[in-house]
Coordinates of C-alpha atoms and ligand atoms in Angstrom, one line a residue:
M23 CA -8.0 21.7 -41.8
T24 CA -9.6 22.5 -38.7
E25 CA -7.8 21.0 -36.0
A26 CA -10.0 19.3 -32.8
A27 CA -10.4 21.6 -30.1
Y28 CA -11.0 20.0 -25.8
D29 CA -11.9 21.9 -23.1
A30 CA -8.8 20.5 -21.7
V31 CA -5.5 18.2 -22.9
I32 CA -3.3 16.3 -20.3
V33 CA -0.1 15.3 -20.9
G34 CA 0.6 11.6 -19.2
A35 CA -1.4 8.8 -18.3
G36 CA 0.1 8.4 -14.6
F37 CA -1.2 8.7 -11.4
S38 CA -2.0 12.4 -12.1
G39 CA -3.1 12.5 -15.3
L40 CA -5.8 9.7 -14.9
Y41 CA -7.2 10.8 -11.8
M42 CA -6.7 14.5 -13.0
L43 CA -8.9 12.9 -16.7
H44 CA -11.6 11.3 -13.9
R45 CA -12.1 15.2 -12.1
L46 CA -12.5 16.5 -15.8
R47 CA -14.4 14.8 -16.9
A48 CA -17.0 14.8 -14.6
Q49 CA -16.9 18.5 -14.7
G50 CA -18.5 17.8 -17.8
L51 CA -14.7 18.7 -19.7
S52 CA -14.9 17.7 -23.0
V53 CA -10.9 15.7 -22.6
R54 CA -8.2 14.3 -24.2
V55 CA -5.0 12.5 -23.2
Y56 CA -1.6 11.5 -24.6
E57 CA 0.5 9.2 -23.0
A58 CA 3.5 8.2 -24.7
G59 CA 4.1 4.8 -23.1
S60 CA 2.0 1.5 -24.6
S61 CA 0.1 1.8 -21.5
V62 CA -1.6 4.1 -18.6
G63 CA 0.6 3.5 -15.2
G64 CA 3.3 6.6 -15.8
T65 CA 6.0 5.6 -13.8
W66 CA 5.0 2.3 -12.8
Y67 CA 4.4 1.2 -16.8
W68 CA 7.9 2.3 -17.8
N69 CA 10.3 1.0 -14.4
R70 CA 9.8 -2.8 -15.2
Y71 CA 13.6 -3.3 -14.0
P72 CA 13.9 -5.7 -11.4
G73 CA 12.9 -5.7 -8.0
A74 CA 10.5 -2.4 -8.8
R75 CA 8.7 -1.3 -5.5
V76 CA 7.0 1.5 -4.2
D77 CA 9.0 3.0 -0.9
I78 CA 5.9 3.6 0.8
E79 CA 3.3 1.0 2.1
S80 CA 0.7 0.8 -0.1
Q81 CA -2.5 1.3 2.0
E82 CA -0.6 4.3 2.0
Y83 CA 0.2 5.3 -1.7
S84 CA -3.5 4.6 -3.7
Y85 CA -5.7 7.2 -4.5
S86 CA -8.4 7.7 -1.7
F87 CA -10.8 9.9 -3.9
S88 CA -13.2 7.3 -4.5
P89 CA -14.4 5.0 -1.7
E90 CA -15.6 2.2 -3.0
L91 CA -12.4 1.7 -5.2
D92 CA -10.4 2.4 -2.0
A93 CA -12.7 -0.7 -0.4
E94 CA -12.4 -2.9 -3.0
W95 CA -8.8 -3.4 -4.0
V96 CA -6.5 -5.3 -1.9
W97 CA -3.0 -5.1 -2.1
S98 CA -0.7 -8.5 -1.6
E99 CA 2.3 -6.6 -0.6
R100 CA 3.1 -3.8 2.2
Y101 CA 4.7 -2.5 -0.5
A102 CA 3.5 -3.0 -4.0
T103 CA 5.5 -4.3 -6.8
Q104 CA 5.6 -2.3 -10.3
P105 CA 3.5 -5.4 -11.9
E106 CA 1.1 -5.1 -9.1
L107 CA 1.0 -1.1 -9.2
L108 CA 0.5 -1.1 -13.3
S109 CA -2.6 -3.4 -12.6
Y110 CA -4.1 -1.4 -10.1
L111 CA -4.0 1.7 -12.2
N112 CA -5.6 -0.2 -14.9
H113 CA -7.9 -1.0 -12.6
V114 CA -8.4 2.1 -12.0
A115 CA -8.5 3.6 -16.4
D116 CA -11.3 0.2 -16.5
R117 CA -13.1 1.0 -13.7
F118 CA -13.3 5.1 -14.2
D119 CA -14.0 4.7 -18.6
L120 CA -10.9 6.5 -18.8
R121 CA -9.8 4.5 -22.1
P122 CA -12.0 5.9 -24.7
D123 CA -10.6 9.7 -23.9
I124 CA -7.0 8.6 -23.2
Q125 CA -4.0 8.3 -27.1
L126 CA -0.8 6.4 -26.0
D127 CA 2.5 5.7 -28.6
T128 CA 1.3 9.7 -28.1
R129 CA 4.4 12.4 -27.4
V130 CA 3.5 15.9 -27.2
T131 CA 5.9 17.5 -28.4
A132 CA 5.1 21.5 -28.8
A133 CA 1.7 23.9 -26.9
V134 CA 1.7 27.0 -27.8
F135 CA -0.6 29.9 -26.1
D136 CA -2.1 31.6 -29.0
E137 CA -3.4 34.8 -27.1
A138 CA -6.1 35.6 -29.4
T139 CA -8.2 33.1 -28.2
N140 CA -6.4 32.0 -25.2
R141 CA -6.2 28.4 -26.4
W142 CA -3.1 26.2 -26.7
K143 CA -2.9 24.3 -29.6
I144 CA -1.2 21.6 -28.9
S145 CA 1.3 19.1 -30.7
T146 CA 2.2 15.2 -30.9
D147 CA 4.6 13.1 -32.9
R148 CA 1.9 11.5 -34.3
G149 CA 1.3 14.8 -37.1
E150 CA -1.7 15.6 -34.9
A151 CA -2.3 19.2 -34.0
V152 CA -5.1 19.7 -31.0
T153 CA -7.1 22.8 -29.6
A154 CA -7.5 23.4 -25.6
R155 CA -9.2 26.0 -23.6
W156 CA -6.8 24.7 -21.0
C157 CA -3.3 22.2 -20.9
V158 CA -2.0 20.1 -17.5
M159 CA 0.5 19.2 -17.4
A160 CA 0.6 15.3 -16.1
T161 CA 4.4 14.9 -17.0
G162 CA 5.9 13.8 -13.9
C163 CA 8.8 14.2 -12.8
L164 CA 10.7 11.4 -12.8
S165 CA 10.1 10.4 -16.3
V166 CA 12.6 11.3 -18.1
A167 CA 16.0 8.8 -18.1
N168 CA 19.5 10.1 -17.4
E169 CA 21.2 9.7 -21.6
V170 CA 23.8 7.3 -20.9
A171 CA 27.0 9.1 -22.1
F172 CA 29.8 6.9 -20.9
P173 CA 32.4 7.1 -23.9
G174 CA 32.1 4.2 -26.0
A175 CA 29.1 3.0 -24.4
E176 CA 27.6 2.3 -27.8
S177 CA 30.5 0.1 -29.0
F178 CA 29.7 -2.8 -26.0
E179 CA 28.2 -6.1 -27.5
G180 CA 26.2 -7.5 -24.3
A181 CA 23.4 -5.6 -23.9
S182 CA 22.4 -2.7 -21.9
W183 CA 19.2 -1.2 -20.0
H184 CA 18.1 2.0 -19.2
T185 CA 16.2 0.8 -16.0
Q186 CA 13.6 3.4 -16.2
S187 CA 13.4 1.6 -20.4
W188 CA 13.5 -2.3 -19.1
P189 CA 12.0 -4.7 -21.8
E190 CA 8.0 -6.1 -21.2
G191 CA 9.2 -9.4 -21.4
G192 CA 12.2 -8.9 -18.2
V193 CA 15.7 -10.3 -18.8
D194 CA 17.2 -13.5 -18.3
F195 CA 20.4 -12.8 -16.4
T196 CA 21.4 -16.6 -16.1
G197 CA 24.9 -17.6 -16.5
Q198 CA 25.9 -13.7 -17.2
K199 CA 27.7 -11.6 -15.5
V200 CA 26.4 -8.1 -14.9
G201 CA 27.7 -4.9 -14.6
V202 CA 24.9 -2.3 -12.3
I203 CA 25.8 1.3 -12.7
G204 CA 24.5 2.9 -9.8
T205 CA 23.3 3.0 -6.5
G206 CA 20.1 5.0 -5.7
S207 CA 17.1 3.5 -5.2
S208 CA 17.0 1.9 -8.5
A209 CA 19.6 -0.2 -8.0
I210 CA 19.2 -0.4 -4.1
Q211 CA 16.2 -2.1 -5.5
S212 CA 17.0 -4.5 -8.7
I213 CA 21.0 -5.8 -7.5
P214 CA 19.6 -7.9 -5.2
V215 CA 17.4 -9.4 -7.3
I216 CA 19.7 -9.6 -9.9
A217 CA 23.0 -10.8 -7.9
G218 CA 19.9 -14.3 -6.9
Q219 CA 19.9 -14.6 -10.7
A220 CA 23.5 -14.0 -12.6
D221 CA 26.0 -15.6 -12.3
H222 CA 28.3 -12.7 -10.6
V223 CA 27.4 -9.0 -9.8
T224 CA 29.9 -6.1 -10.1
V225 CA 28.2 -2.8 -8.3
F226 CA 29.8 -0.2 -10.1
Q227 CA 29.5 3.0 -6.8
R228 CA 30.2 6.6 -7.8
T229 CA 28.1 8.0 -4.0
P230 CA 26.5 5.3 -1.5
N231 CA 22.9 6.1 -0.8
F232 CA 21.7 5.5 3.3
S233 CA 19.3 2.4 2.7
V234 CA 16.6 1.3 5.4
P235 CA 14.7 -2.4 5.4
A236 CA 11.7 -1.9 4.0
H237 CA 10.7 -5.4 6.2
N238 CA 8.5 -6.4 2.9
G239 CA 5.9 -9.6 3.3
P240 CA 2.6 -9.9 2.9
V241 CA 0.3 -7.6 4.1
D242 CA -0.9 -8.2 7.7
P243 CA -4.6 -8.9 8.1
A244 CA -4.3 -7.4 11.4
V245 CA -3.7 -3.8 9.4
A246 CA -5.7 -4.8 6.7
A247 CA -8.7 -5.3 8.7
D248 CA -7.8 -1.4 10.4
W249 CA -7.7 -0.1 7.2
A250 CA -10.8 -1.1 6.2
A251 CA -12.7 -0.3 9.4
N252 CA -10.7 3.5 9.4
R253 CA -10.1 4.3 5.7
A254 CA -10.7 7.8 6.0
Q255 CA -9.1 8.8 9.3
R256 CA -6.1 7.1 8.3
R257 CA -6.1 9.1 5.1
A258 CA -6.7 11.8 7.2
E259 CA -3.8 11.4 8.9
A260 CA -1.4 10.8 6.8
R261 CA -1.9 14.8 5.6
E262 CA -1.3 16.2 8.4
T263 CA 2.0 14.7 8.7
G264 CA 5.8 16.7 5.9
F265 CA 5.5 13.9 4.6
G266 CA 2.3 13.1 3.8
I267 CA 2.7 9.6 5.1
R268 CA 1.8 8.4 7.6
M269 CA 3.9 5.8 8.6
V270 CA 6.5 8.6 9.2
E271 CA 5.3 8.6 12.5
P272 CA 7.2 12.1 12.6
R273 CA 7.9 13.7 16.5
E274 CA 8.5 16.9 17.4
T275 CA 11.5 15.7 20.2
E276 CA 14.4 17.5 19.5
T277 CA 17.5 14.3 19.1
F278 CA 20.1 15.5 22.0
A279 CA 16.8 16.1 24.7
D280 CA 17.0 11.8 24.4
D281 CA 20.0 10.3 26.2
P282 CA 22.4 7.8 23.5
Q283 CA 20.4 4.8 25.6
A284 CA 17.0 6.4 24.1
R285 CA 18.4 7.3 21.0
Q286 CA 19.3 4.2 19.8
A287 CA 16.1 2.6 21.3
E288 CA 13.7 5.0 18.7
F289 CA 15.8 4.5 15.7
E290 CA 16.0 0.5 17.3
R291 CA 12.5 0.7 17.1
R292 CA 11.7 2.4 13.8
W293 CA 14.6 -0.2 12.3
K294 CA 12.9 -2.2 12.9
I295 CA 8.9 -1.5 10.9
G296 CA 11.4 -0.2 9.1
G297 CA 11.1 2.6 5.5
F298 CA 10.9 5.7 6.1
A299 CA 10.0 5.7 9.8
L300 CA 13.7 5.9 11.2
L301 CA 13.9 9.7 9.5
G302 CA 10.2 10.6 11.4
A303 CA 12.8 10.0 15.0
Y304 CA 13.4 13.1 15.7
G305 CA 12.0 17.1 14.6
D306 CA 15.8 18.2 13.7
T307 CA 17.3 15.8 12.2
L308 CA 16.9 17.3 8.4
A309 CA 17.6 20.7 10.8
S310 CA 20.7 20.6 12.4
E311 CA 24.0 18.3 10.8
E312 CA 24.7 17.4 15.0
A313 CA 21.1 15.8 15.1
N314 CA 21.9 14.8 11.2
E315 CA 25.5 13.0 12.2
I316 CA 23.2 10.9 14.8
A317 CA 20.9 9.6 12.8
A318 CA 23.5 9.0 10.1
E319 CA 25.6 7.1 12.2
F320 CA 22.6 4.7 13.0
V321 CA 22.5 4.2 9.5
R322 CA 26.2 3.5 9.1
G323 CA 26.2 1.5 12.6
K324 CA 23.3 -0.8 10.8
I325 CA 25.5 -1.6 7.5
R326 CA 29.0 -2.9 9.3
E327 CA 26.7 -5.0 11.6
I328 CA 25.4 -6.5 7.6
V329 CA 28.0 -6.5 5.7
N330 CA 30.7 -8.9 7.1
D331 CA 33.7 -7.7 5.8
P332 CA 34.3 -4.5 7.3
E333 CA 36.8 -2.6 3.7
T334 CA 32.7 -2.9 2.4
A335 CA 30.7 -1.7 5.0
E336 CA 33.3 1.0 4.9
K337 CA 32.7 1.3 1.3
L338 CA 29.0 1.7 0.9
S339 CA 28.7 3.8 4.0
P340 CA 27.5 7.4 3.3
R341 CA 29.1 10.3 4.4
S342 CA 29.3 13.0 2.2
F343 CA 25.8 14.8 2.7
P344 CA 23.2 14.4 5.2
I345 CA 21.0 11.1 6.0
G346 CA 17.9 12.3 4.0
A347 CA 19.0 14.9 2.0
K348 CA 18.7 12.7 -1.0
R349 CA 15.9 9.9 -0.7
V350 CA 16.2 7.7 1.6
C351 CA 16.2 4.7 -0.6
V352 CA 14.0 1.5 0.6
D353 CA 14.8 -2.2 0.2
T354 CA 14.6 -5.8 0.6
D355 CA 17.9 -7.3 2.1
Y356 CA 20.4 -4.3 -0.4
Y357 CA 23.3 -4.8 2.1
A358 CA 23.3 -7.7 2.6
T359 CA 23.9 -8.8 -0.8
F360 CA 27.0 -7.6 -0.4
N361 CA 27.5 -10.8 1.8
R362 CA 26.8 -13.2 -1.5
P363 CA 30.3 -14.7 -2.8
N364 CA 29.1 -13.9 -6.4
V365 CA 28.8 -9.6 -5.7
S366 CA 31.7 -7.1 -6.0
L367 CA 31.9 -4.0 -5.1
V368 CA 33.4 -1.2 -7.3
D369 CA 34.2 2.1 -5.8
L370 CA 34.5 4.9 -8.8
R371 CA 35.2 7.2 -5.4
D372 CA 39.0 5.1 -6.5
E373 CA 38.4 4.5 -10.1
P374 CA 35.9 6.6 -12.6
I375 CA 35.0 4.9 -14.5
E376 CA 37.2 5.8 -18.8
A377 CA 34.8 4.0 -21.4
I378 CA 33.0 1.3 -21.8
E379 CA 34.2 -1.3 -23.9
P380 CA 33.0 -4.0 -26.3
T381 CA 33.1 -6.5 -23.4
G382 CA 33.0 -4.0 -20.1
I383 CA 33.6 -1.7 -18.1
R384 CA 37.0 0.1 -17.9
T385 CA 37.8 2.5 -15.0
S386 CA 41.2 4.2 -14.1
K387 CA 42.9 1.3 -12.6
Q388 CA 41.0 -2.1 -14.9
T389 CA 38.4 -2.9 -17.0
Y390 CA 35.3 -5.5 -15.7
E391 CA 34.6 -8.1 -18.4
V392 CA 31.2 -7.9 -17.9
D393 CA 27.8 -9.5 -20.5
A394 CA 25.7 -6.7 -19.2
I395 CA 25.0 -3.7 -18.0
V396 CA 22.9 -1.8 -16.4
Y397 CA 22.1 1.3 -16.5
A398 CA 20.4 2.7 -12.8
I399 CA 21.4 6.3 -13.4
G400 CA 18.6 8.4 -13.0
F401 CA 16.9 11.0 -14.0
D402 CA 16.0 14.3 -15.1
A403 CA 14.1 15.4 -12.4
M404 CA 11.7 17.5 -11.9
T405 CA 11.6 19.4 -14.8
G406 CA 13.1 17.3 -17.6
A407 CA 10.0 16.0 -19.3
L408 CA 8.9 19.5 -19.8
S409 CA 12.2 21.1 -20.9
K410 CA 11.8 18.5 -23.9
I411 CA 8.1 19.7 -25.1
D412 CA 8.6 23.6 -27.0
I413 CA 6.7 25.5 -24.6
R414 CA 5.5 28.8 -25.9
G415 CA 3.5 30.8 -23.9
R416 CA 2.1 35.4 -23.9
G417 CA 4.3 36.4 -27.1
G418 CA 5.6 33.3 -28.4
A419 CA 8.1 32.7 -24.5
S420 CA 10.1 30.0 -24.8
L421 CA 9.4 28.5 -21.1
H422 CA 13.2 26.5 -22.0
E423 CA 14.6 29.8 -22.6
R424 CA 12.4 30.9 -18.9
W425 CA 14.0 28.4 -17.2
A426 CA 17.4 28.3 -18.4
A427 CA 18.4 29.6 -14.8
G428 CA 16.5 26.8 -12.9
P429 CA 12.6 26.6 -13.2
R430 CA 10.0 29.3 -11.7
T431 CA 6.3 28.8 -10.5
Y432 CA 3.8 30.0 -8.5
L433 CA 2.6 26.7 -6.3
G434 CA 4.1 24.2 -8.3
L435 CA 1.5 24.4 -10.2
M436 CA 1.5 27.3 -12.4
I437 CA 4.1 29.4 -14.5
A438 CA 3.9 33.6 -14.8
G439 CA 3.3 33.9 -18.7
F440 CA 1.7 30.7 -19.7
P441 CA -2.2 31.1 -19.2
N442 CA -4.1 28.4 -18.9
M443 CA -1.6 25.7 -18.1
F444 CA -1.0 23.7 -14.6
I445 CA 1.6 21.4 -13.7
V446 CA 0.8 18.2 -11.1
T447 CA 3.3 18.6 -8.7
G448 CA 5.2 20.9 -10.5
P449 CA 9.0 22.1 -8.6
G450 CA 8.2 24.6 -5.8
S451 CA 5.5 22.0 -4.8
P452 CA 6.0 18.9 -2.1
S453 CA 5.9 16.9 -4.6
V454 CA 8.9 14.3 -4.6
L455 CA 8.7 15.2 -1.0
C456 CA 5.8 13.8 -0.4
N457 CA 3.3 11.4 -1.3
M458 CA 3.1 10.5 -4.6
A459 CA -0.5 9.6 -4.1
V460 CA -1.4 12.5 -1.5
A461 CA 0.7 14.8 -3.6
I462 CA -1.0 14.4 -7.0
E463 CA -4.7 14.0 -5.6
Q464 CA -4.8 17.5 -4.2
H465 CA -3.3 18.7 -6.9
V466 CA -5.1 17.8 -9.3
E467 CA -8.2 18.6 -7.3
W468 CA -7.3 22.6 -6.7
I469 CA -6.6 22.2 -10.8
S470 CA -10.2 21.5 -11.1
D471 CA -11.7 22.5 -8.6
C472 CA -10.3 26.1 -10.7
I473 CA -10.9 24.8 -14.4
A474 CA -14.4 25.3 -12.1
W475 CA -14.9 28.8 -10.7
M476 CA -13.3 30.1 -13.7
G477 CA -15.9 28.1 -16.0
E478 CA -19.0 29.7 -13.6
R479 CA -17.0 32.9 -14.7
Q480 CA -17.2 32.4 -18.0
M481 CA -13.5 33.7 -17.6
G482 CA -11.4 32.3 -20.1
R483 CA -8.1 33.0 -18.9
I484 CA -6.3 32.5 -15.3
E485 CA -1.6 33.3 -14.9
A486 CA 0.2 33.7 -12.3
T487 CA 1.6 37.3 -11.5
E488 CA 5.3 37.3 -12.0
T489 CA 4.8 38.7 -8.1
A490 CA 3.6 36.0 -6.9
Q491 CA 5.2 33.7 -8.0
D492 CA 8.7 35.6 -7.5
E493 CA 7.7 35.6 -3.9
W494 CA 6.7 31.4 -3.7
V495 CA 9.9 31.2 -5.6
A496 CA 11.9 33.3 -3.3
H497 CA 9.7 31.2 -0.2
V498 CA 10.9 28.3 -2.1
N499 CA 14.4 29.0 -1.6
E500 CA 14.3 30.0 1.7
V501 CA 12.1 27.2 3.6
A502 CA 14.7 24.4 1.7
D503 CA 17.9 27.1 2.8
G504 CA 16.5 26.6 6.9
T505 CA 16.7 22.5 6.1
L506 CA 20.5 20.6 5.2
F507 CA 18.4 19.4 1.7
P508 CA 21.0 21.6 0.0
K509 CA 23.7 20.2 1.3
A510 CA 23.5 16.9 -1.2
N511 CA 24.5 16.7 -4.9
S512 CA 20.5 15.8 -5.3
W513 CA 18.4 15.2 -8.4
Y514 CA 15.9 17.2 -5.8
M515 CA 18.7 20.1 -6.5
G516 CA 19.3 19.3 -9.8
A517 CA 23.1 18.2 -9.1
N518 CA 22.9 14.1 -11.1
V519 CA 22.8 16.2 -14.7
P520 CA 25.6 17.6 -16.2
G521 CA 25.3 21.9 -16.9
K522 CA 21.2 21.4 -14.8
P523 CA 21.3 25.1 -12.6
R524 CA 21.3 24.0 -8.9
V525 CA 17.9 25.1 -7.5
F526 CA 16.0 23.2 -4.7
M527 CA 12.9 22.1 -6.5
P528 CA 10.8 21.1 -4.5
Y529 CA 8.9 22.7 -2.0
I530 CA 10.3 21.3 1.9
G531 CA 7.8 23.4 3.5
G532 CA 6.0 20.1 4.5
F533 CA 2.6 18.8 2.8
P534 CA 0.1 20.7 6.0
V535 CA 1.0 23.6 5.2
Y536 CA 0.7 23.8 1.2
R537 CA -2.3 23.1 1.0
E538 CA -3.6 25.8 3.5
K539 CA -1.5 28.5 1.4
C540 CA -3.3 26.8 -1.9
E541 CA -6.1 26.7 -0.3
E542 CA -5.6 30.3 0.9
V543 CA -5.4 31.3 -2.0
A544 CA -8.0 30.0 -3.8
T545 CA -10.3 31.2 -1.1
R546 CA -9.4 34.4 -1.9
G547 CA -10.7 34.1 -5.6
Y548 CA -7.7 33.0 -6.6
E549 CA -4.7 35.4 -4.9
G550 CA -1.4 36.2 -7.6
C551 CA -3.6 34.9 -10.6
L552 CA -4.9 37.5 -13.1
V553 CA -8.1 36.7 -14.5
A554 CA -10.3 38.1 -17.8
S555 CA -13.5 36.8 -19.6
D556 CA -12.1 36.0 -23.3
A557 CA -13.5 39.9 -24.4
R558 CA -11.7 41.4 -22.3
A559 CA -8.0 38.7 -22.6
Ligands
NA7_613 P1 19.2 7.9 -8.2 O1 19.0 7.7 -7.2 O2 19.0 9.6 -9.3 O3 20.2 7.2 -8.6 C1 21.0 7.3 -9.8 C2 22.9 6.3 -9.7 O4 23.5 6.3 -10.4 C3 23.2 7.0 -8.4 O5 24.2 6.6 -7.8 C4 24.1 8.1 -9.3 O6 25.9 8.5 -7.8 C5 24.6 7.0 -10.1 N1 24.7 7.9 -11.3 C6 24.6 8.9 -12.4 N2 24.7 9.3 -13.4 C7 26.9 8.8 -12.6 C8 27.4 8.4 -13.2 N3 28.1 9.1 -14.7 N4 28.9 7.3 -13.4 C9 29.0 6.7 -12.1 N5 27.0 7.1 -11.5 C10 26.3 7.7 -12.0 O7 17.8 7.6 -9.1 P2 17.1 5.9 -9.4 O8 16.8 6.1 -10.7 O9 18.1 5.0 -8.5 O10 16.3 7.0 -8.0 C11 15.1 7.5 -8.4 C12 14.0 8.2 -7.7 O11 13.1 6.8 -7.5 C13 14.3 7.6 -6.1 O12 14.3 8.7 -5.6 C14 13.4 6.9 -5.8 O13 11.8 8.4 -5.6 C15 12.4 6.7 -6.9 P3 25.7 10.1 -8.1 O14 24.9 10.0 -6.3 O15 25.1 10.8 -9.1 O16 27.0 9.5 -7.4

């Protein structure tokens, strides 16, 4: 049977895949999108846990490519909830008529490059195989959940869920004793909501995280009016900041240039704004340990102010890594939730989990009886989704093996030895250290421009050189080493997955610097890449 042939296959129909499809189709390409979920939406389809919402203001965390879309969509809250984000992405799919080219409930299992034809053969778990000139991995940075590997987990008699694969109809915790394992962003968002419903919530914390208030609420009409009047300008401002987030309001000022009173006032002002604004207070927070400690201690002071019990406050206070070196969480009432009589905290540094038992969670000290368990234990980040697909490049080389010691890419967009394949927000690009919406749009546009450039020249194959890739990887590491980021056991480092190599994966040089580099590469005829026509390949 002849396989269906497309110009491009896109894996994933989240924020990245939807825009990628829209762009490539507008360029006249035939495109097939495969999506494992039963809906478009990616992250915002899967992460349906209570309290799930974006941690960047929605005005900024949304597409900017279509002024009409931007103008017509009205966000109801400063930080949109998961259902609102999912309806936004569904609206995008309908508005741009994307659905006919998207196949849902289909997981791509293999992608094999054929050197004779310069095409990828892509296979799915439905037994289909198609070929495509271009393969774009829009598979997301946080799309593969960490496995629940606690001994005895399968013996638990109650219900249990990973936050990333929450039941579509939601869960009613009324009257239940709930154990939540983990205190990352997913836990910090869900714990206050679960605590408002359940009989009791026991939080199992291995490492406390820094969390700042969202101060969420309805979108301020003045802010909405400002965005409506100045949208293009506001978007451009976001793109000029290192994190691609306008509300961070980054300042160059160094921490010790201000006296303690001025520092306190600046941090207080930013705490009131909420969200990541705190991180923009001083230019050296993520570079100097002494400076970082000042910001960290400000947050610890807030925890002590909010949490009534000093012992609980201390347990909730992060002391083992610099603030910002793990993604700061953005919460609604997280710390105050520990003042509720129906919430208790178990510090796993004192009493590690030994096993899950049929009726509870057993630590080295005791068994905590629970009716339900929420595993908020995170993701195999940045490389998880690609490592689940059997990707074979030139000479049958396996990506899995190539990346055994950690991911290596050129600009986080291409991989030497894997021609005609692109990754959206891959390791080695700003990705999770940037507003994802900003990072995604820039990648999608770069990839589609590259494909158009190839088409105009009737070229059939493009591939990053090993030299360009080595230089980029060295640069990514050098920049990371100049910061405090590698000092945390974070998912940025792969440190949260046993056995995963410790490599700092995102690019921390800042979005504007990165975008400039990408533009320079393109302007110079895709410098660092080998380009060939089909005939010469
Ligand atoms: P995170 O931020 O990786 O958090 C996972 C949490 O689960 C974290 O507190 C972990 O503790 C904890 N964890 C993981 N494995 C275990 C085991 N075995 N025992 C106890 N505790 C464990 O994932 P999230 O889903 O919350 O957030 C991911 C991103 O999504 C977030 O940054 C936002 O960008 C949105 P640890 O810190 O490893 O000690």
